[in-house]
N, CA, C and O atoms as a MOPAC input file, in Angstrom:
PM7 MOZYME 1SCF
protein

 N    -21.53500 1    -5.35200 1     1.18600 1
 C    -20.28000 1    -6.03100 1     0.92100 1
 C    -19.24900 1    -4.99200 1     0.49500 1
 O    -19.49300 1    -4.20100 1    -0.41600 1
 N    -18.09500 1    -4.99900 1     1.15800 1
 C    -17.05700 1    -4.03900 1     0.80500 1
 C    -15.88700 1    -4.74400 1     0.13100 1
 O    -15.89500 1    -5.96500 1    -0.02800 1
 N    -14.88500 1    -3.97000 1    -0.26100 1
 C    -13.76600 1    -4.53400 1    -1.01100 1
 C    -12.97700 1    -5.56500 1    -0.20700 1
 O    -12.40500 1    -6.48800 1    -0.78800 1
 N    -12.93600 1    -5.42600 1     1.10300 1
 C    -12.25000 1    -6.42200 1     1.92200 1
 C    -12.97900 1    -7.76200 1     1.88000 1
 O    -12.33900 1    -8.81200 1     1.81300 1
 N    -14.31900 1    -7.73500 1     1.91900 1
 C    -15.10700 1    -8.96200 1     1.80500 1
 C    -14.85400 1    -9.63800 1     0.46000 1
 O    -14.71700 1   -10.85900 1     0.38200 1
 N    -14.79400 1    -8.83600 1    -0.58800 1
 C    -14.54500 1    -9.36100 1    -1.93400 1
 C    -13.15400 1    -9.98900 1    -1.99900 1
 O    -12.98100 1   -11.06400 1    -2.57300 1
 N    -12.17800 1    -9.32700 1    -1.41800 1
 C    -10.81100 1    -9.84400 1    -1.41200 1
 C    -10.74200 1   -11.19800 1    -0.70400 1
 O    -10.04500 1   -12.10400 1    -1.16000 1
 N    -11.45500 1   -11.33300 1     0.39600 1
 C    -11.48100 1   -12.60400 1     1.12700 1
 C    -12.07300 1   -13.70700 1     0.25300 1
 O    -11.56500 1   -14.82800 1     0.23800 1
 N    -13.14700 1   -13.39200 1    -0.47600 1
 C    -13.75600 1   -14.37200 1    -1.38300 1
 C    -12.75500 1   -14.79500 1    -2.45800 1
 O    -12.65100 1   -15.98100 1    -2.77400 1
 N    -12.02800 1   -13.84500 1    -3.01500 1
 C    -11.03300 1   -14.16000 1    -4.04900 1
 C     -9.89200 1   -14.99000 1    -3.45800 1
 O     -9.44800 1   -15.95600 1    -4.08000 1
 N     -9.41900 1   -14.62800 1    -2.27800 1
 C     -8.36400 1   -15.41200 1    -1.63300 1
 C     -8.83800 1   -16.84300 1    -1.37400 1
 O     -8.07500 1   -17.79200 1    -1.55600 1
 N    -10.09700 1   -17.00200 1    -0.95000 1
 C    -10.64900 1   -18.34500 1    -0.73000 1
 C    -10.69600 1   -19.13500 1    -2.03200 1
 O    -10.42000 1   -20.33500 1    -2.03900 1
 N    -11.04400 1   -18.47100 1    -3.13200 1
 C    -11.08300 1   -19.13700 1    -4.43800 1
 C     -9.67300 1   -19.54800 1    -4.87100 1
 O     -9.49200 1   -20.60500 1    -5.47500 1
 N     -8.68800 1   -18.72400 1    -4.56700 1
 C     -7.30100 1   -19.10200 1    -4.87000 1
 C     -6.91900 1   -20.33700 1    -4.06900 1
 O     -6.29000 1   -21.25300 1    -4.60100 1
 N     -7.29300 1   -20.37000 1    -2.79200 1
 C     -7.00000 1   -21.53900 1    -1.96700 1
 C     -7.65300 1   -22.78800 1    -2.54400 1
 O     -7.02200 1   -23.84400 1    -2.58600 1
 N     -8.91600 1   -22.68900 1    -2.99500 1
 C     -9.59700 1   -23.83100 1    -3.60900 1
 C     -8.85700 1   -24.28000 1    -4.86600 1
 O     -8.68200 1   -25.47700 1    -5.09200 1
 N     -8.42600 1   -23.32600 1    -5.67600 1
 C     -7.68500 1   -23.64800 1    -6.89500 1
 C     -6.36700 1   -24.33000 1    -6.54600 1
 O     -5.95600 1   -25.27400 1    -7.22100 1
 N     -5.71400 1   -23.86200 1    -5.50800 1
 C     -4.43100 1   -24.44400 1    -5.10300 1
 C     -4.56200 1   -25.89400 1    -4.65800 1
 O     -3.60300 1   -26.65800 1    -4.77100 1
 N     -5.72400 1   -26.28800 1    -4.15600 1
 C     -5.91700 1   -27.67800 1    -3.71700 1
 C     -5.74800 1   -28.65700 1    -4.87500 1
 O     -5.38400 1   -29.81300 1    -4.65900 1
 N     -6.00500 1   -28.20900 1    -6.08800 1
 C     -5.90500 1   -29.10400 1    -7.24700 1
 C     -4.59500 1   -28.91500 1    -8.01900 1
 O     -4.43000 1   -29.46400 1    -9.10800 1
 N     -3.68000 1   -28.15100 1    -7.46300 1
 C     -2.40900 1   -27.87900 1    -8.14000 1
 C     -1.25600 1   -28.52000 1    -7.36900 1
 O     -1.33200 1   -28.73300 1    -6.15900 1
 N     -0.20100 1   -28.81700 1    -8.09900 1
 C      1.01500 1   -29.36100 1    -7.47500 1
 C      1.63100 1   -28.31300 1    -6.54800 1
 O      1.40400 1   -27.11500 1    -6.71100 1
 N      2.41000 1   -28.77900 1    -5.57700 1
 C      3.04300 1   -27.87600 1    -4.61200 1
 C      3.90600 1   -26.81300 1    -5.28600 1
 O      3.96600 1   -25.67800 1    -4.81300 1
 N      4.56900 1   -27.16400 1    -6.37800 1
 C      5.43900 1   -26.20700 1    -7.04600 1
 C      4.69200 1   -25.31200 1    -8.03100 1
 O      5.30700 1   -24.52000 1    -8.74500 1
 N      3.36300 1   -25.43900 1    -8.06800 1
 C      2.53600 1   -24.64900 1    -8.99000 1
 C      1.43100 1   -23.89200 1    -8.24500 1
 O      0.39200 1   -23.56900 1    -8.82100 1
 N      1.66500 1   -23.61800 1    -6.97600 1
 C      0.67700 1   -22.91500 1    -6.15900 1
 C      0.59000 1   -21.44600 1    -6.55500 1
 O      1.58600 1   -20.83500 1    -6.94400 1
 N     -0.60100 1   -20.89300 1    -6.45200 1
 C     -0.82500 1   -19.47800 1    -6.74200 1
 C     -0.64900 1   -18.70100 1    -5.43600 1
 O     -1.30300 1   -19.01300 1    -4.44000 1
 N      0.21700 1   -17.70400 1    -5.43000 1
 C      0.40400 1   -16.90600 1    -4.20700 1
 C     -0.89000 1   -16.16500 1    -3.83200 1
 O     -1.62700 1   -15.70300 1    -4.70300 1
 N     -1.14300 1   -16.06500 1    -2.55800 1
 C     -2.32800 1   -15.36800 1    -2.07500 1
 C     -1.89700 1   -13.97400 1    -1.63900 1
 O     -1.38200 1   -13.76600 1    -0.54000 1
 N     -2.13200 1   -13.02000 1    -2.55500 1
 C     -1.70400 1   -11.64600 1    -2.34700 1
 C     -2.51600 1   -10.73500 1    -3.26400 1
 O     -3.00400 1   -11.17500 1    -4.30500 1
 N     -2.66000 1    -9.47300 1    -2.88100 1
 C     -3.36200 1    -8.50200 1    -3.72300 1
 C     -2.65600 1    -8.31600 1    -5.06400 1
 O     -3.29900 1    -8.00500 1    -6.06700 1
 N     -1.35600 1    -8.50200 1    -5.08400 1
 C     -0.57100 1    -8.28200 1    -6.30100 1
 C     -0.49100 1    -9.51100 1    -7.19300 1
 O      0.08300 1    -9.44600 1    -8.28000 1
 N     -1.05400 1   -10.62700 1    -6.75500 1
 C     -0.95400 1   -11.86700 1    -7.52700 1
 C     -1.52600 1   -11.68600 1    -8.92600 1
 O     -2.67100 1   -11.26600 1    -9.09500 1
 N     -0.71100 1   -12.01000 1    -9.92700 1
 C     -1.14000 1   -11.96700 1   -11.31700 1
 C     -2.01300 1   -13.20200 1   -11.55900 1
 O     -1.57700 1   -14.33300 1   -11.34500 1
 N     -3.23600 1   -12.97400 1   -12.00300 1
 C     -4.15500 1   -14.08400 1   -12.23000 1
 C     -4.11100 1   -14.56900 1   -13.66900 1
 O     -3.92700 1   -15.75900 1   -13.92500 1
 N     -4.28100 1   -13.64500 1   -14.61000 1
 C     -4.41400 1   -14.01200 1   -16.01500 1
 C     -3.63900 1   -13.03400 1   -16.88100 1
 O     -3.55900 1   -11.84600 1   -16.57200 1
 N     -3.08200 1   -13.53100 1   -17.94400 1
 C     -2.30300 1   -12.68700 1   -18.83900 1
 C     -0.88500 1   -13.19500 1   -18.94200 1
 O     -0.59900 1   -14.33800 1   -18.58800 1
 N     -0.00400 1   -12.35300 1   -19.42200 1
 C      1.37400 1   -12.74500 1   -19.69700 1
 C      2.05500 1   -13.38400 1   -18.48500 1
 O      2.70000 1   -14.42400 1   -18.61900 1
 N      1.92100 1   -12.78100 1   -17.32400 1
 C      2.56400 1   -13.30900 1   -16.11700 1
 C      1.57400 1   -14.00100 1   -15.18700 1
 O      1.88500 1   -14.26100 1   -14.02400 1
 N      0.38900 1   -14.29500 1   -15.69600 1
 C     -0.66300 1   -14.86700 1   -14.86800 1
 C     -0.42800 1   -16.32600 1   -14.50600 1
 O      0.28800 1   -17.05000 1   -15.19800 1
 N     -1.04100 1   -16.73300 1   -13.42000 1
 C     -0.94100 1   -18.10900 1   -12.93200 1
 C     -2.03800 1   -19.00700 1   -13.49900 1
 O     -1.99200 1   -20.22300 1   -13.31200 1
 N     -3.02400 1   -18.42700 1   -14.19000 1
 C     -4.14700 1   -19.20000 1   -14.72100 1
 C     -4.17400 1   -19.12600 1   -16.24500 1
 O     -3.98300 1   -18.06000 1   -16.83000 1
 N     -4.41500 1   -20.27500 1   -16.87700 1
 C     -4.67700 1   -20.25400 1   -18.31300 1
 C     -6.17300 1   -19.99400 1   -18.48800 1
 O     -6.87700 1   -19.79500 1   -17.49800 1
 N     -6.66500 1   -19.99100 1   -19.71400 1
 C     -8.06900 1   -19.63000 1   -19.94700 1
 C     -9.03000 1   -20.59500 1   -19.25300 1
 O    -10.03300 1   -20.15600 1   -18.69100 1
 N     -8.75100 1   -21.88200 1   -19.28000 1
 C     -9.63300 1   -22.84400 1   -18.60800 1
 C     -9.56100 1   -22.68900 1   -17.09100 1
 O    -10.57800 1   -22.77400 1   -16.40300 1
 N     -8.36800 1   -22.46400 1   -16.58300 1
 C     -8.21400 1   -22.24400 1   -15.14900 1
 C     -8.94300 1   -20.99300 1   -14.69700 1
 O     -9.52600 1   -20.96100 1   -13.61300 1
 N     -8.90800 1   -19.95900 1   -15.53500 1
 C     -9.60600 1   -18.71600 1   -15.21200 1
 C    -11.11300 1   -18.94600 1   -15.13800 1
 O    -11.77500 1   -18.43600 1   -14.23400 1
 N    -11.65400 1   -19.70500 1   -16.07800 1
 C    -13.10000 1   -19.97900 1   -16.08000 1
 C    -13.50200 1   -20.67600 1   -14.78300 1
 O    -14.46700 1   -20.26800 1   -14.13500 1
 N    -12.78100 1   -21.71100 1   -14.40300 1
 C    -13.10200 1   -22.42000 1   -13.15700 1
 C    -12.97200 1   -21.52300 1   -11.94200 1
 O    -13.79900 1   -21.57500 1   -11.03200 1
 N    -11.93800 1   -20.70500 1   -11.92900 1
 C    -11.70700 1   -19.77400 1   -10.83000 1
 C    -12.85800 1   -18.77100 1   -10.72200 1
 O    -13.35500 1   -18.50900 1    -9.62700 1
 N    -13.27900 1   -18.21200 1   -11.86100 1
 C    -14.37500 1   -17.23100 1   -11.84700 1
 C    -15.68500 1   -17.85900 1   -11.40300 1
 O    -16.48700 1   -17.20600 1   -10.73500 1
 N    -15.91300 1   -19.10900 1   -11.76200 1
 C    -17.11500 1   -19.80900 1   -11.29300 1
 C    -17.08300 1   -19.93100 1    -9.77400 1
 O    -18.09900 1   -19.71000 1    -9.11500 1
 N    -15.92400 1   -20.28300 1    -9.21300 1
 C    -15.79900 1   -20.36800 1    -7.75000 1
 C    -16.09200 1   -19.02200 1    -7.09900 1
 O    -16.78400 1   -18.95800 1    -6.08300 1
 N    -15.56700 1   -17.95100 1    -7.67900 1
 C    -15.80000 1   -16.61200 1    -7.12700 1
 C    -17.28400 1   -16.24900 1    -7.23300 1
 O    -17.86600 1   -15.75200 1    -6.26800 1
 N    -17.89800 1   -16.48900 1    -8.38600 1
 C    -19.32200 1   -16.17700 1    -8.57500 1
 C    -20.18800 1   -16.94300 1    -7.58200 1
 O    -21.12000 1   -16.37700 1    -7.01100 1
 N    -19.88800 1   -18.22600 1    -7.36900 1
 C    -20.67400 1   -19.03200 1    -6.42600 1
 C    -20.52300 1   -18.51700 1    -5.00400 1
 O    -21.49400 1   -18.48400 1    -4.24800 1
 N    -19.31600 1   -18.11700 1    -4.63600 1
 C    -19.10500 1   -17.56900 1    -3.29300 1
 C    -19.82900 1   -16.24000 1    -3.11800 1
 O    -20.39000 1   -15.97000 1    -2.05600 1
 N    -19.81600 1   -15.41300 1    -4.15500 1
 C    -20.55300 1   -14.15400 1    -4.09200 1
 C    -22.04600 1   -14.41500 1    -3.96200 1
 O    -22.73500 1   -13.73200 1    -3.20400 1
 N    -22.54700 1   -15.40000 1    -4.69700 1
 C    -23.96900 1   -15.74800 1    -4.61700 1
 C    -24.33100 1   -16.23100 1    -3.21600 1
 O    -25.40700 1   -15.91600 1    -2.70800 1
 N    -23.43400 1   -16.99700 1    -2.59000 1
 C    -23.65800 1   -17.43600 1    -1.20500 1
 C    -23.79100 1   -16.24600 1    -0.26100 1
 O    -24.41100 1   -16.35200 1     0.79700 1
 N    -23.20600 1   -15.11200 1    -0.64800 1
 C    -23.28600 1   -13.88500 1     0.15200 1
 C    -24.42300 1   -12.97200 1    -0.30200 1
 O    -24.54100 1   -11.83600 1     0.15800 1
 N    -25.26000 1   -13.48200 1    -1.21200 1
 C    -26.41000 1   -12.71000 1    -1.67400 1
 C    -26.11600 1   -11.75500 1    -2.81700 1
 O    -26.93000 1   -10.88200 1    -3.11700 1
 N    -24.96000 1   -11.90700 1    -3.46100 1
 C    -24.57300 1   -11.02900 1    -4.56300 1
 C    -24.53200 1   -11.84300 1    -5.85500 1
 O    -23.64000 1   -12.67200 1    -6.03600 1
 N    -25.48500 1   -11.61400 1    -6.74700 1
 C    -25.48300 1   -12.30300 1    -8.03100 1
 C    -24.69300 1   -11.46900 1    -9.02900 1
 O    -25.12800 1   -10.39900 1    -9.45400 1
 N    -23.52500 1   -11.98200 1    -9.39100 1
 C    -22.60000 1   -11.25300 1   -10.26100 1
 C    -22.12100 1   -12.20000 1   -11.35500 1
 O    -21.73300 1   -13.33600 1   -11.08500 1
 N    -22.15400 1   -11.71400 1   -12.59300 1
 C    -21.58600 1   -12.46800 1   -13.71200 1
 C    -20.24900 1   -11.83700 1   -14.06800 1
 O    -20.17800 1   -10.65800 1   -14.41500 1
 N    -19.19100 1   -12.63400 1   -13.97900 1
 C    -17.85300 1   -12.09700 1   -14.20400 1
 C    -17.33600 1   -12.31200 1   -15.61800 1
 O    -16.30300 1   -11.75700 1   -15.99300 1
 N    -18.03700 1   -13.10300 1   -16.39800 1
 C    -17.55600 1   -13.37100 1   -17.76100 1
 C    -18.54800 1   -12.86200 1   -18.79700 1
 O    -18.78200 1   -13.50500 1   -19.82100 1
 N    -19.12300 1   -11.70900 1   -18.52000 1
 C    -20.10600 1   -11.13100 1   -19.43700 1
 C    -19.44600 1   -10.09900 1   -20.35100 1
 O    -18.23600 1    -9.88200 1   -20.29000 1
 N    -20.24400 1    -9.48000 1   -21.18300 1
 C    -19.73000 1    -8.50700 1   -22.15300 1
 C    -19.03900 1    -7.32900 1   -21.46600 1
 O    -18.03200 1    -6.82300 1   -21.96000 1
 N    -19.57600 1    -6.89900 1   -20.33700 1
 C    -18.96600 1    -5.76800 1   -19.61900 1
 C    -17.52300 1    -6.08400 1   -19.23600 1
 O    -16.62900 1    -5.25700 1   -19.41300 1
 N    -17.30900 1    -7.27700 1   -18.71500 1
 C    -15.94900 1    -7.65600 1   -18.30500 1
 C    -15.02200 1    -7.77100 1   -19.50400 1
 O    -13.87000 1    -7.33900 1   -19.45800 1
 N    -15.53300 1    -8.35500 1   -20.57200 1
 C    -14.69700 1    -8.59400 1   -21.74700 1
 C    -14.38900 1    -7.31400 1   -22.52700 1
 O    -13.42100 1    -7.27400 1   -23.28600 1
 N    -15.19400 1    -6.27800 1   -22.34900 1
 C    -15.01300 1    -5.04700 1   -23.11100 1
 C    -14.17600 1    -3.99900 1   -22.36700 1
 O    -13.99500 1    -2.88900 1   -22.86600 1
 N    -13.67200 1    -4.33700 1   -21.19700 1
 C    -12.85300 1    -3.40100 1   -20.43100 1
 C    -11.52800 1    -3.14000 1   -21.15700 1
 O    -10.94000 1    -4.05100 1   -21.73900 1
 N    -11.07600 1    -1.90400 1   -21.11600 1
 C     -9.79100 1    -1.55700 1   -21.73300 1
 C     -8.66300 1    -2.35300 1   -21.08000 1
 O     -7.79500 1    -2.89300 1   -21.76600 1
 N     -8.68500 1    -2.42000 1   -19.75900 1
 C     -7.72500 1    -3.22200 1   -19.00500 1
 C     -8.48100 1    -4.39100 1   -18.38700 1
 O     -9.51200 1    -4.20600 1   -17.73900 1
 N     -7.96500 1    -5.58000 1   -18.59100 1
 C     -8.65200 1    -6.78100 1   -18.10600 1
 C     -8.86000 1    -6.72800 1   -16.59300 1
 O     -7.92200 1    -6.45900 1   -15.84200 1
 N    -10.09000 1    -6.98400 1   -16.15000 1
 C    -10.33000 1    -7.04700 1   -14.70600 1
 C     -9.75100 1    -8.32000 1   -14.08900 1
 O     -9.74500 1    -8.46800 1   -12.86700 1
 N     -9.26700 1    -9.23300 1   -14.92100 1
 C     -8.74200 1   -10.51200 1   -14.44200 1
 C     -7.22700 1   -10.52600 1   -14.34300 1
 O     -6.63000 1   -11.56700 1   -14.06900 1
 N     -6.60500 1    -9.38700 1   -14.56300 1
 C     -5.14400 1    -9.31400 1   -14.57600 1
 C     -4.54900 1    -9.72900 1   -13.23700 1
 O     -3.64100 1   -10.55900 1   -13.19500 1
 N     -5.05000 1    -9.16300 1   -12.14400 1
 C     -4.52300 1    -9.51400 1   -10.82700 1
 C     -5.64500 1    -9.44200 1    -9.79200 1
 O     -6.76900 1    -9.05100 1   -10.10600 1
 N     -5.32900 1    -9.81800 1    -8.57500 1
 C     -6.34400 1    -9.85200 1    -7.52000 1
 C     -6.96600 1    -8.47700 1    -7.31800 1
 O     -8.18900 1    -8.36100 1    -7.24400 1
 N     -6.14500 1    -7.43300 1    -7.22700 1
 C     -6.68400 1    -6.09900 1    -6.95800 1
 C     -7.58700 1    -5.60900 1    -8.08400 1
 O     -8.61500 1    -4.98600 1    -7.81600 1
 N     -7.22500 1    -5.87600 1    -9.33700 1
 C     -8.08500 1    -5.44600 1   -10.44400 1
 C     -9.41900 1    -6.18600 1   -10.41300 1
 O    -10.45500 1    -5.61800 1   -10.75900 1
 N     -9.39700 1    -7.45400 1    -9.99900 1
 C    -10.64300 1    -8.21400 1    -9.89300 1
 C    -11.50000 1    -7.70600 1    -8.73400 1
 O    -12.72100 1    -7.61000 1    -8.86500 1
 N    -10.87700 1    -7.38200 1    -7.60600 1
 C    -11.60900 1    -6.79300 1    -6.47000 1
 C    -12.28800 1    -5.50300 1    -6.91900 1
 O    -13.47400 1    -5.29900 1    -6.66200 1
 N    -11.54100 1    -4.64200 1    -7.58400 1
 C    -12.08500 1    -3.35800 1    -8.03600 1
 C    -13.24000 1    -3.56400 1    -9.00900 1
 O    -14.25300 1    -2.86800 1    -8.92800 1
 N    -13.09300 1    -4.51500 1    -9.92600 1
 C    -14.13600 1    -4.76800 1   -10.90600 1
 C    -15.41100 1    -5.28200 1   -10.22500 1
 O    -16.50300 1    -4.78000 1   -10.49400 1
 N    -15.27700 1    -6.26800 1    -9.35500 1
 C    -16.45000 1    -6.82300 1    -8.66100 1
 C    -17.12400 1    -5.73600 1    -7.83300 1
 O    -18.35000 1    -5.63000 1    -7.81800 1
 N    -16.32400 1    -4.93500 1    -7.14800 1
 C    -16.88700 1    -3.83900 1    -6.35500 1
 C    -17.70000 1    -2.88900 1    -7.23000 1
 O    -18.78500 1    -2.46500 1    -6.83200 1
 N    -17.19700 1    -2.55100 1    -8.40800 1
 C    -17.94300 1    -1.64000 1    -9.29800 1
 C    -19.21800 1    -2.28600 1    -9.82000 1
 O    -20.24300 1    -1.61500 1    -9.94700 1
 N    -19.16900 1    -3.58400 1   -10.12400 1
 C    -20.37600 1    -4.28100 1   -10.61000 1
 C    -21.44300 1    -4.29100 1    -9.51200 1
 O    -22.62000 1    -4.05900 1    -9.79000 1
 N    -21.04700 1    -4.55300 1    -8.29600 1
 C    -22.00800 1    -4.58000 1    -7.17500 1
 C    -22.59300 1    -3.19500 1    -6.94300 1
 O    -23.79700 1    -3.06100 1    -6.72700 1
 N    -21.75400 1    -2.16500 1    -6.98400 1
 C    -22.23900 1    -0.80200 1    -6.77000 1
 C    -23.19400 1    -0.34300 1    -7.88600 1
 O    -24.13200 1     0.41400 1    -7.63500 1
 N    -22.94400 1    -0.80900 1    -9.11600 1
 C    -23.77700 1    -0.41600 1   -10.25200 1
 C    -25.08200 1    -1.19600 1   -10.35100 1
 O    -25.97100 1    -0.83500 1   -11.12300 1
 N    -25.19200 1    -2.25700 1    -9.57500 1
 C    -26.40400 1    -3.11400 1    -9.65700 1
 C    -27.62100 1    -2.43900 1    -9.06100 1
 O    -28.70700 1    -3.02000 1    -9.05300 1

């Protein structure tokens, strides 16, 4: 699995999240999309649901990854800040496994 595959999984999770949001509250599908934090589109509960969708999609691809573990929470810069930071984080977790 490469970073492009991971990005597709994240984009699919954004699309799933958008299905439950109003038209004027859609999350843009882009590498630069802010996910969580000051300018993020997700609050803490939204982030949890989003990460579960991503984890389940990764598992469907044979990659068992926990995104809300101590490693993720102890990062100097949040891996959940934007799409690209999440892609990079997931890629590093898979490579380190």
